[in-house]
CSV table of C-alpha atoms and ligand atoms in Angstrom, one decimal:
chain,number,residue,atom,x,y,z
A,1,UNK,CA,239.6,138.2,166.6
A,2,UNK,CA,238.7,136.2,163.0
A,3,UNK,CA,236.2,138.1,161.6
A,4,UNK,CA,236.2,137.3,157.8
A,5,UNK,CA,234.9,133.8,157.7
A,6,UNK,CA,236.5,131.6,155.0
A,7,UNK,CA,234.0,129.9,152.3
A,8,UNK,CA,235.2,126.3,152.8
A,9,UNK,CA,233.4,125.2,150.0
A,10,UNK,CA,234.5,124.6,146.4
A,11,UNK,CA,238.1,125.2,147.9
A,12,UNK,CA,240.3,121.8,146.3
A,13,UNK,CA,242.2,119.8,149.0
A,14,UNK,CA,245.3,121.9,148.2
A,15,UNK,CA,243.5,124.8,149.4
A,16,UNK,CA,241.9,124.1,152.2
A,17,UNK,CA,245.9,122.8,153.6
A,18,UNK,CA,246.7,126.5,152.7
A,19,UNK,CA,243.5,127.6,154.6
A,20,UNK,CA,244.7,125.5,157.9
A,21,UNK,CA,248.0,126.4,157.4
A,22,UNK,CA,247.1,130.5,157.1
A,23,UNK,CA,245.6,129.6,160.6
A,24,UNK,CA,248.9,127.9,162.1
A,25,UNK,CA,247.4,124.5,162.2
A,26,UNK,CA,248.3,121.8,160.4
A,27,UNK,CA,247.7,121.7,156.8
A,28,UNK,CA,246.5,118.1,156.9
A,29,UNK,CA,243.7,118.7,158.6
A,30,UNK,CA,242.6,120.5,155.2
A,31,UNK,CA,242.5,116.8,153.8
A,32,UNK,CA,240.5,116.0,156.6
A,33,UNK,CA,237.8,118.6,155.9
A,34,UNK,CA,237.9,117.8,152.1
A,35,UNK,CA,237.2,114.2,152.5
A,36,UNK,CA,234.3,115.2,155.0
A,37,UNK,CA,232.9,117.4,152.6
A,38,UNK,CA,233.1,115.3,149.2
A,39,UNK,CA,233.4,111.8,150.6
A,40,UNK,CA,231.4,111.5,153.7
A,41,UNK,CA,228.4,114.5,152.4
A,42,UNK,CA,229.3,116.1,156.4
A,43,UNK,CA,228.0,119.6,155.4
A,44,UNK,CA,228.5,121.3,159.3
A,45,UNK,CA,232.1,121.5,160.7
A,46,UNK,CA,230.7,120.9,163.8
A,47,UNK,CA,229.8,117.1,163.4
A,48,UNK,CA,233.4,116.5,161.5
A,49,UNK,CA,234.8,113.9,164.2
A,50,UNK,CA,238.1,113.7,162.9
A,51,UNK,CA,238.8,116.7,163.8
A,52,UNK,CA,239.6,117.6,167.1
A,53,UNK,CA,237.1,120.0,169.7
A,54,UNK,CA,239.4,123.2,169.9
A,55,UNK,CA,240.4,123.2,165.9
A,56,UNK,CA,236.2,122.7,165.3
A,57,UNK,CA,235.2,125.8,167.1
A,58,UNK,CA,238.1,127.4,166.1
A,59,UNK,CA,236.6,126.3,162.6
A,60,UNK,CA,233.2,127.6,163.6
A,61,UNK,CA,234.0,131.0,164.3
A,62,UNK,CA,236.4,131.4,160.9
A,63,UNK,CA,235.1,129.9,158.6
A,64,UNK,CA,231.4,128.6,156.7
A,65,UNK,CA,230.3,126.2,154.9
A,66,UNK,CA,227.3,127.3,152.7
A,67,UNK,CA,225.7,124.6,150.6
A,68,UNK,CA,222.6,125.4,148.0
A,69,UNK,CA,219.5,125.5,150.3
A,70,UNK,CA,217.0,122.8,149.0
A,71,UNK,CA,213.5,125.2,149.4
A,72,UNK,CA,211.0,122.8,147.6
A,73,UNK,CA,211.4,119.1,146.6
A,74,UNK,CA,208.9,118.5,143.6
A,75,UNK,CA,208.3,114.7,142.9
A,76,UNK,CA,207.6,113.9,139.7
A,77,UNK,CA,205.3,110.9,139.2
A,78,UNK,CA,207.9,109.1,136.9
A,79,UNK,CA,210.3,109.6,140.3
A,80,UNK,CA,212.3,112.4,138.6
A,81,UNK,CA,212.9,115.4,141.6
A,82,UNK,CA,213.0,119.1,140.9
A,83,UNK,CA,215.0,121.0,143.4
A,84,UNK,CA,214.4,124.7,143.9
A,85,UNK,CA,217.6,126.0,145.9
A,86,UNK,CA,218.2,129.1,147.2
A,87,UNK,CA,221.7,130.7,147.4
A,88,UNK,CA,223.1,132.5,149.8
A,89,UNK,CA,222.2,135.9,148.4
A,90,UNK,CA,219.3,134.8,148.3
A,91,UNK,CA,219.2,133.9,144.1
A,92,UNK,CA,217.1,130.6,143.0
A,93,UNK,CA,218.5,128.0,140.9
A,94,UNK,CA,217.2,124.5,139.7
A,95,UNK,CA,218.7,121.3,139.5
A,96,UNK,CA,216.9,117.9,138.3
A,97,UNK,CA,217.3,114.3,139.7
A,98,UNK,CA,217.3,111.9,136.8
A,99,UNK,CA,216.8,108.1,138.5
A,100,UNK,CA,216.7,105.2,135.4
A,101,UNK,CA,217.3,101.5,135.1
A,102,UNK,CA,221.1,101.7,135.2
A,103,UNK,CA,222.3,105.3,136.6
A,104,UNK,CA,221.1,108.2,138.5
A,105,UNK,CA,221.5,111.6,136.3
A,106,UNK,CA,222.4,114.6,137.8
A,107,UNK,CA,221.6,118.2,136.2
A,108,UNK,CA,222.6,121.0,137.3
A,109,UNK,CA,222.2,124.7,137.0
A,110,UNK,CA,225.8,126.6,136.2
A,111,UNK,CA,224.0,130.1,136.2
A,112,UNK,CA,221.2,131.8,138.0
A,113,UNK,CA,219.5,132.6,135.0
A,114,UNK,CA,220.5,132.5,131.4
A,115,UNK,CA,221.5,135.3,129.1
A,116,UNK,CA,221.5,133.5,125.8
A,117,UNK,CA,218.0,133.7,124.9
A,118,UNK,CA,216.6,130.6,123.1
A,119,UNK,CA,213.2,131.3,121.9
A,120,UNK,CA,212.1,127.8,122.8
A,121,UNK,CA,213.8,127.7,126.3
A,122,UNK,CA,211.6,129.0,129.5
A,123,UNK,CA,214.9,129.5,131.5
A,124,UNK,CA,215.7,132.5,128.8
A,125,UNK,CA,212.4,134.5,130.0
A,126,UNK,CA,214.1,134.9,133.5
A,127,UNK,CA,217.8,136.7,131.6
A,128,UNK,CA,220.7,136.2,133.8
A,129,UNK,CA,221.2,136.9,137.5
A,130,UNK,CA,224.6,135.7,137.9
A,131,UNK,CA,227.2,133.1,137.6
A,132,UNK,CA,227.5,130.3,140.2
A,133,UNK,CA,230.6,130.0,142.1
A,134,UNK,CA,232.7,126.2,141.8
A,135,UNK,CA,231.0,125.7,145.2
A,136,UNK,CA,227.5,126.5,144.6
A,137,UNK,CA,228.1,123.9,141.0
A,138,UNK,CA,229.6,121.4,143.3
A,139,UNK,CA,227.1,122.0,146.1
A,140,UNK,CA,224.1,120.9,144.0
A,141,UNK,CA,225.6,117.6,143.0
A,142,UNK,CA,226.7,117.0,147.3
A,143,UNK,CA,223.0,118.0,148.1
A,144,UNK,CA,221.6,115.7,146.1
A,145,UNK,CA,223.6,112.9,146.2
A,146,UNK,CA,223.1,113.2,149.7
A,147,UNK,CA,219.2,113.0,149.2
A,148,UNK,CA,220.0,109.9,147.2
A,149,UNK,CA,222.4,108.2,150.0
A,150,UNK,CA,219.7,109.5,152.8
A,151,UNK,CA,215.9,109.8,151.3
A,152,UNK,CA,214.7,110.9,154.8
A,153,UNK,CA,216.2,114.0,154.0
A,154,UNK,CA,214.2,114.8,150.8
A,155,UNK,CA,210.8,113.4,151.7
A,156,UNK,CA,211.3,115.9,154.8
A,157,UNK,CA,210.8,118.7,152.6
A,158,UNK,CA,207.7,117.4,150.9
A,159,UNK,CA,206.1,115.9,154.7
A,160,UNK,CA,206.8,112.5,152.9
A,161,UNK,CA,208.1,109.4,154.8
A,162,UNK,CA,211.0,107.9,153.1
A,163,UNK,CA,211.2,104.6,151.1
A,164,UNK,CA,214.3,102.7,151.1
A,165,UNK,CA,216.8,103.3,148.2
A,166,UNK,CA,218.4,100.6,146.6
A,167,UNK,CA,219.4,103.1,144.3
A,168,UNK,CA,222.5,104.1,146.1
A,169,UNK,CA,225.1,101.9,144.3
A,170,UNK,CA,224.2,102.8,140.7
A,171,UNK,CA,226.7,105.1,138.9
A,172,UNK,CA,225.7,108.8,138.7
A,173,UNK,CA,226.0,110.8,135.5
A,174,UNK,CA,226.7,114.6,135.6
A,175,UNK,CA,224.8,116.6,133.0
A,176,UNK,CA,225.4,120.8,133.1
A,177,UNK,CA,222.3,121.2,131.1
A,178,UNK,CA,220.3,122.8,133.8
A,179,UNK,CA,220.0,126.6,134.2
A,180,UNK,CA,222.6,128.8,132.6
A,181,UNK,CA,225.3,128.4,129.7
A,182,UNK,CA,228.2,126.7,131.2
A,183,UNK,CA,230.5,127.9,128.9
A,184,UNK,CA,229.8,132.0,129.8
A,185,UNK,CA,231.5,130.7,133.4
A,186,UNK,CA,234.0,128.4,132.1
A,187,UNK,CA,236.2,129.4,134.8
A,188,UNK,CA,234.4,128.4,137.6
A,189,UNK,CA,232.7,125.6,136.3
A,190,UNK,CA,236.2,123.8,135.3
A,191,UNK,CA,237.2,124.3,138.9
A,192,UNK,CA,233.7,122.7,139.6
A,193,UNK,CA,234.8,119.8,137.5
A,194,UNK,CA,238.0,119.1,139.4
A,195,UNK,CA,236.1,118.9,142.8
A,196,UNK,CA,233.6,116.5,141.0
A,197,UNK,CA,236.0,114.3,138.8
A,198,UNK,CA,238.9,114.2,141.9
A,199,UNK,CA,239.2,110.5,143.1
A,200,UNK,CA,239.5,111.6,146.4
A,201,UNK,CA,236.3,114.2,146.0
A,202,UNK,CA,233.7,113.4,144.7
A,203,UNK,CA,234.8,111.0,142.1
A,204,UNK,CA,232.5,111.0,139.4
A,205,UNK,CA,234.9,110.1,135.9
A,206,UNK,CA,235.0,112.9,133.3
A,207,UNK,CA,233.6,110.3,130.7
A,208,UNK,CA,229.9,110.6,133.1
A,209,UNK,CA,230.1,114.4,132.7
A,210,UNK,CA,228.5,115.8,130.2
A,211,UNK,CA,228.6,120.0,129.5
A,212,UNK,CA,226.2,121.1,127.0
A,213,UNK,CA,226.4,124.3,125.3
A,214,UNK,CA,224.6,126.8,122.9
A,215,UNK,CA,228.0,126.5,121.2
A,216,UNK,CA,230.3,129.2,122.0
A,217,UNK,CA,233.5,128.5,119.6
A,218,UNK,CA,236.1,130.2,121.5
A,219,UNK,CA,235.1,128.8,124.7
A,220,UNK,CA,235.1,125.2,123.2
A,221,UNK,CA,238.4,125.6,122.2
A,222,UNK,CA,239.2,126.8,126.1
A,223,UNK,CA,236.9,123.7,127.3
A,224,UNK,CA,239.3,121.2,125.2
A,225,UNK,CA,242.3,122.5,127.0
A,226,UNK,CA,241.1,122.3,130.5
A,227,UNK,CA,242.3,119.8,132.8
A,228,UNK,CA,238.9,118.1,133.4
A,229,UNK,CA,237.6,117.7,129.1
A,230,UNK,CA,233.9,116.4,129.6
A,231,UNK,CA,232.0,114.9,127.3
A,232,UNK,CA,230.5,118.1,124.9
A,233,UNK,CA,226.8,118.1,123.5
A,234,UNK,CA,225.6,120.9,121.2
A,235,UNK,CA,222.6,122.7,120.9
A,236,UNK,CA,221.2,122.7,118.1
A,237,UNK,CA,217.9,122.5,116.4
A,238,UNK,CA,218.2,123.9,113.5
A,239,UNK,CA,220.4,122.9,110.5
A,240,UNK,CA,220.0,126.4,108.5
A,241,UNK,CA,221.8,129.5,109.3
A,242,UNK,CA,218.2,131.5,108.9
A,243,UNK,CA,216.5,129.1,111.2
A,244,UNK,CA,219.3,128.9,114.0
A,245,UNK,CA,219.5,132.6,113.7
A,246,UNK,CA,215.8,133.2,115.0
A,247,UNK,CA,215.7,130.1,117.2
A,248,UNK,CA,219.1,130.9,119.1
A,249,UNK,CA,220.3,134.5,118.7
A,250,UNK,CA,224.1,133.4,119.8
A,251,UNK,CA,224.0,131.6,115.9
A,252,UNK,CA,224.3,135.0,114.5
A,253,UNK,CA,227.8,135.7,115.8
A,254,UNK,CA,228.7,132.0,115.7
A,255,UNK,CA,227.1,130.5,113.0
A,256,UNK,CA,226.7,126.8,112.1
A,257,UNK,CA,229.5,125.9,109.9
A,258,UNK,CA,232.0,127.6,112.2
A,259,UNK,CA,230.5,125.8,115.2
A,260,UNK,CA,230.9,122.1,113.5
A,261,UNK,CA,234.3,123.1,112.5
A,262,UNK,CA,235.2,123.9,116.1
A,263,UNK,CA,233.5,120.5,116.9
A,264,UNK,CA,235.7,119.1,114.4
A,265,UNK,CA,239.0,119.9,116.3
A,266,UNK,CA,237.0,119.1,119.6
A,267,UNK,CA,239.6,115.9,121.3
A,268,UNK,CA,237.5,112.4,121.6
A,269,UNK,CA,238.3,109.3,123.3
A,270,UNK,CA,238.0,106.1,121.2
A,271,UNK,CA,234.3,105.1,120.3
A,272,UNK,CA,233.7,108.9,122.1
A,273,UNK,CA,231.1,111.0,119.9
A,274,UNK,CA,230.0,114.6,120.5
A,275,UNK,CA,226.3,114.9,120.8
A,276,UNK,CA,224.0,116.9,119.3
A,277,UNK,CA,220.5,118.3,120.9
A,278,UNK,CA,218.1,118.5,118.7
A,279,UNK,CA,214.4,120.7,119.6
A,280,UNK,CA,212.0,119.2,117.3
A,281,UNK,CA,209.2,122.0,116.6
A,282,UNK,CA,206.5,121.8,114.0
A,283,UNK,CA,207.2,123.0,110.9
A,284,UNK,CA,210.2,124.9,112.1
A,285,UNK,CA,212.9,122.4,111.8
A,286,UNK,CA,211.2,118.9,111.3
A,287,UNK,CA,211.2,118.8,107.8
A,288,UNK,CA,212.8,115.7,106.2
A,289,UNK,CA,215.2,118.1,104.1
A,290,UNK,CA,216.6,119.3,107.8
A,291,UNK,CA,217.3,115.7,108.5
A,292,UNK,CA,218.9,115.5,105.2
A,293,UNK,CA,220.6,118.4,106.2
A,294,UNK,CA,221.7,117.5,109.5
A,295,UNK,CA,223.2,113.9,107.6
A,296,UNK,CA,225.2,116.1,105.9
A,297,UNK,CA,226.2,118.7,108.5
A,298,UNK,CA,227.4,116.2,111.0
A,299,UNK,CA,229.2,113.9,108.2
A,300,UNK,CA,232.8,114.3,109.4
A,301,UNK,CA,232.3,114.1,112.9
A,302,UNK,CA,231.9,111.6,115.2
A,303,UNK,CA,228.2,112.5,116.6
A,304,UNK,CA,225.2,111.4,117.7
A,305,UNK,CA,221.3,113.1,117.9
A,306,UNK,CA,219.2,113.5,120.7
A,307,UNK,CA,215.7,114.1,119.3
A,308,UNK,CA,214.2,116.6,121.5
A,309,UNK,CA,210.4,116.9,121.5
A,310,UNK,CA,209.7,120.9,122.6
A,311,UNK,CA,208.5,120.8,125.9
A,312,UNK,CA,205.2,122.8,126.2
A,313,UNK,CA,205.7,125.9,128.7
A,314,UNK,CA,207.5,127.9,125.4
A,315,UNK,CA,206.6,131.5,124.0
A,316,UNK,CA,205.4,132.6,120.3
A,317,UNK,CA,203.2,129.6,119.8
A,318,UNK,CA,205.4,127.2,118.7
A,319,UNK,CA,204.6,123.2,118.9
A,320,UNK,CA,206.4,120.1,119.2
A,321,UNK,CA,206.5,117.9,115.9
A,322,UNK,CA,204.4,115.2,116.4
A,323,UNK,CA,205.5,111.5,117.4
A,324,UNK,CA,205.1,110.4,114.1
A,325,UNK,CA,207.1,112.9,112.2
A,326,UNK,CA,209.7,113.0,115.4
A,327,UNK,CA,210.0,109.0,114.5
A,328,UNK,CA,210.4,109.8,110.3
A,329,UNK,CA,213.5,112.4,111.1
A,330,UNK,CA,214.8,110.2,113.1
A,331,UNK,CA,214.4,107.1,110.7
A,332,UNK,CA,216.3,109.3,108.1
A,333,UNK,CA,218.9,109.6,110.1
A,334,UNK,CA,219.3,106.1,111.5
A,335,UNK,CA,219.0,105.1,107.9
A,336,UNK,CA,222.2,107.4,107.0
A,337,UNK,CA,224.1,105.9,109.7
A,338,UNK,CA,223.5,108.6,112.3
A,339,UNK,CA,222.4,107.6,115.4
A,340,UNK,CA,219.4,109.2,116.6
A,341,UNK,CA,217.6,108.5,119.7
A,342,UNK,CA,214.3,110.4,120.8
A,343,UNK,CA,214.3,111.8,124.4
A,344,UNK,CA,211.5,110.6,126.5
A,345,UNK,CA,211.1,114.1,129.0
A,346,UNK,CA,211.6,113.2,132.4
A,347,UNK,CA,209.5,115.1,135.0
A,348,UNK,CA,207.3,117.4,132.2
A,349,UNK,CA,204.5,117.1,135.0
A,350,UNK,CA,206.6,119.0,137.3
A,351,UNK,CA,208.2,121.4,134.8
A,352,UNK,CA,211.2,120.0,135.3
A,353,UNK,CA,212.2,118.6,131.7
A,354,UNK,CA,214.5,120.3,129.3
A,355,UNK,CA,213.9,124.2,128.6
A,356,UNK,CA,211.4,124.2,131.5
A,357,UNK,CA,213.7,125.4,134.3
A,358,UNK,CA,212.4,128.4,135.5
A,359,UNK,CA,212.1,129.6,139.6
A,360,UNK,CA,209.2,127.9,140.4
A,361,UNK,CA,209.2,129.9,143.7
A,362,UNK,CA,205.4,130.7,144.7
A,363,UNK,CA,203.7,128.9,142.4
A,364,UNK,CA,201.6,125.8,143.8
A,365,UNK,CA,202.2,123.2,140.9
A,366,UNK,CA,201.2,119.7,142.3
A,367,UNK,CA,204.0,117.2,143.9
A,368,UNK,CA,203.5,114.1,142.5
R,1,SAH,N1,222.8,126.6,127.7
R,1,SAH,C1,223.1,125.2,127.6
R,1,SAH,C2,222.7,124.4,128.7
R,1,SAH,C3,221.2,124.3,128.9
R,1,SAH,S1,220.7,122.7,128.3
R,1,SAH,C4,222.5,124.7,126.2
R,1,SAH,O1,221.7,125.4,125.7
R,1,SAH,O2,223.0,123.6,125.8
R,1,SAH,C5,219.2,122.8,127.9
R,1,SAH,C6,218.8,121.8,126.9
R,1,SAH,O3,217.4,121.8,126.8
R,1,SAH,C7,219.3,122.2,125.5
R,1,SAH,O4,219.8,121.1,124.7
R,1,SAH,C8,218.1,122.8,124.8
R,1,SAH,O5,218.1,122.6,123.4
R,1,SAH,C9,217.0,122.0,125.5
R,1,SAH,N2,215.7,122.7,125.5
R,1,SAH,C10,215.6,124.0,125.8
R,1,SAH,N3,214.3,124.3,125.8
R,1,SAH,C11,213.6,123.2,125.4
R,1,SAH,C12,212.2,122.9,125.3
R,1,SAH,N4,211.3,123.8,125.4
R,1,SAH,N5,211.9,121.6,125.0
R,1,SAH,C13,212.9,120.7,124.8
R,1,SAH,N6,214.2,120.9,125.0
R,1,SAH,C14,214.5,122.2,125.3
């Protein structure tokens, strides 16, 4: 009798052949099953042709293949998709479909939950749940790449009929800027990033993966030795010790001339830059000395801004800057030779921009 059944996914090709082999069947088929999972989206053993009858229901009974369980579909009305999944033990997590002119974006949740406690972030008021597995980090991005490939499947959820995609072909980009602080599950999310850089799986090139952090120095350090070194963006909004320390509590054990220095050693490709996430709150850190500041701060590194307006949906009252003042910090920038560019928020109507992920579960906001 097989009882335990084996979690085939987030398992790398040289696993699974292990797995099949463990059974006394031959590794290859482990191949078999990877390409099926990463290459052709088939997400139930049952329908993976290649493999014979007897080793499928063989499979059936010892092992499972649990994906991220899409619960609600929200549309926004500039096409962005909020996804609400539900994990096995039942957690919720959040990921965000991104379609533009030239590529699909792809963010996605590394925890359930966050620990880190950003006073402008609505993911913070939820604290942590726990870390996602390689497979559940992987799964998001096969769900909705599948979505992409297949709309049928996510107008279903939403009692939509589909319109046909002739977004299939454009190149996907990978941001881990969705729930959680990828770098407080390093481990798993590096195995994540071999399933999705792997030319065999799902073959998305580190250069279209971005992992964004709070900025935890030792853990940058580990990131730039991994075998899969993404593209790094920093958060961070403030360009004073005082302010950083009140806005993000993690400044006060890694504070910000420590973090640039750690940026500093941080490898780059040529004409690579590390990019920096900038909130933009009134009167907090909009002022044209931060700019100044900021200039200065980032002067040795190869960087870029991302101008941030704050998202409504925060605590303690505070307020995006204004477009005007948003388009002065960023003029001082540009002027210093800094490039700056201001982030339009993508799906605010359905809560699903930046620092707005938070379980939607029960609440009736308004698809699209
Ligand atoms: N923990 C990681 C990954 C989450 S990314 C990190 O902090 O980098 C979330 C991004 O959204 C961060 O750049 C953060 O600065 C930004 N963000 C959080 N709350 C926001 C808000 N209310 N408005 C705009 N951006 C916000």
């Amino acid at each position: 009798m097989e009882v335990q059944q084996q979690e085939l996914l987030g398992l790398s090709s040289g696993d699974l052949c292990h797995f099949l082999e463990s059974l006394g069947e031959k590794p290859f088929h482990g191949k078999q099953i990877y390409h099926a999972i990463y290459r052709l989206r088939e997400f139930d053993v049952a329908s993976m042709t290649d493999l014979s009858r007897p080793l499928r229901a063989r499979l059936q009974r010892c092992s499972r293949l649990t994906l991220p369980k899409p619960v609600l579909v929200q549309h926004s009305l500039d096409r962005t998709r909020k996804y609400l999944f539900e994990l096995d033990d039942g957690e919720k997590i959040e990921s965000v479909f991104i379609p533009e002119e030239h590529r699909d974006t792809l963010c996605i949740s590394t925890q359930a939950g966050c620990p880190m406690d950003c006073k402008f972030c609505l993911t913070a008021l939820i604290g942590l749940a726990r870390n996602l597995s390689a497979g559940e980090i992987a799964g998001q991005v096969l769900r909705m790449l599948k979505d992409r490939e297949n709309p049928s499947s996510a107008m279903a959820l939403q009692g939509k009929r589909p319109r046909l995609s002739r977004e299939t072909f454009k190149p996907v980009n990978i941001v881990l800027m969705g729930m959680g602080e990828p770098l407080l599950n390093l481990e798993n999310v590096s195995r994540a990033l071999l399933l999705m850089a792997d030319p065999d799986g799902l073959a998305i090139p580190s250069h279209r993966i971005t992992l964004s952090t709070v900025g935890l120095i030792p853990k940058i350090h580990e990131l730039a030795r991994s075998p899969i070194v993404p593209n790094l963006a920093i958060s961070l909004s403030a360009t004073t010790n005082e302010v950083r320390d009140r806005l993000m509590p993690v400044n006060r054990k890694y504070p910000i001339e420590e973090l640039i220095q750690a940026c500093e050693q941080f490898p780059l490709r040529p004409r690579q830059r590390i990019t920096f996430e900038y909130v933009l709150i009134e009167s907090i850190n909009d002022s044209d000395e931060d700019a100044r500041r900021l200039v200065k701060l980032l002067s040795r590194l190869r960087a870029k801004v991302n101008l941030l307006p704050l998202n409504p949906g925060q605590r303690n009252g505070m307020r995006s800057s204004s477009p005007e003042r948003i388009a002065q910090f960023q003029r001082i920038l540009a002027s210093k030779g800094l490039p700056a560019y201001v982030r339009r928020p993508r799906g605010a109507d359905i809560f699903a921009a930046c620092g707005q992920l938070h379980q939607t579960q029960g609440q009736t906001v308004a698809a699209s």
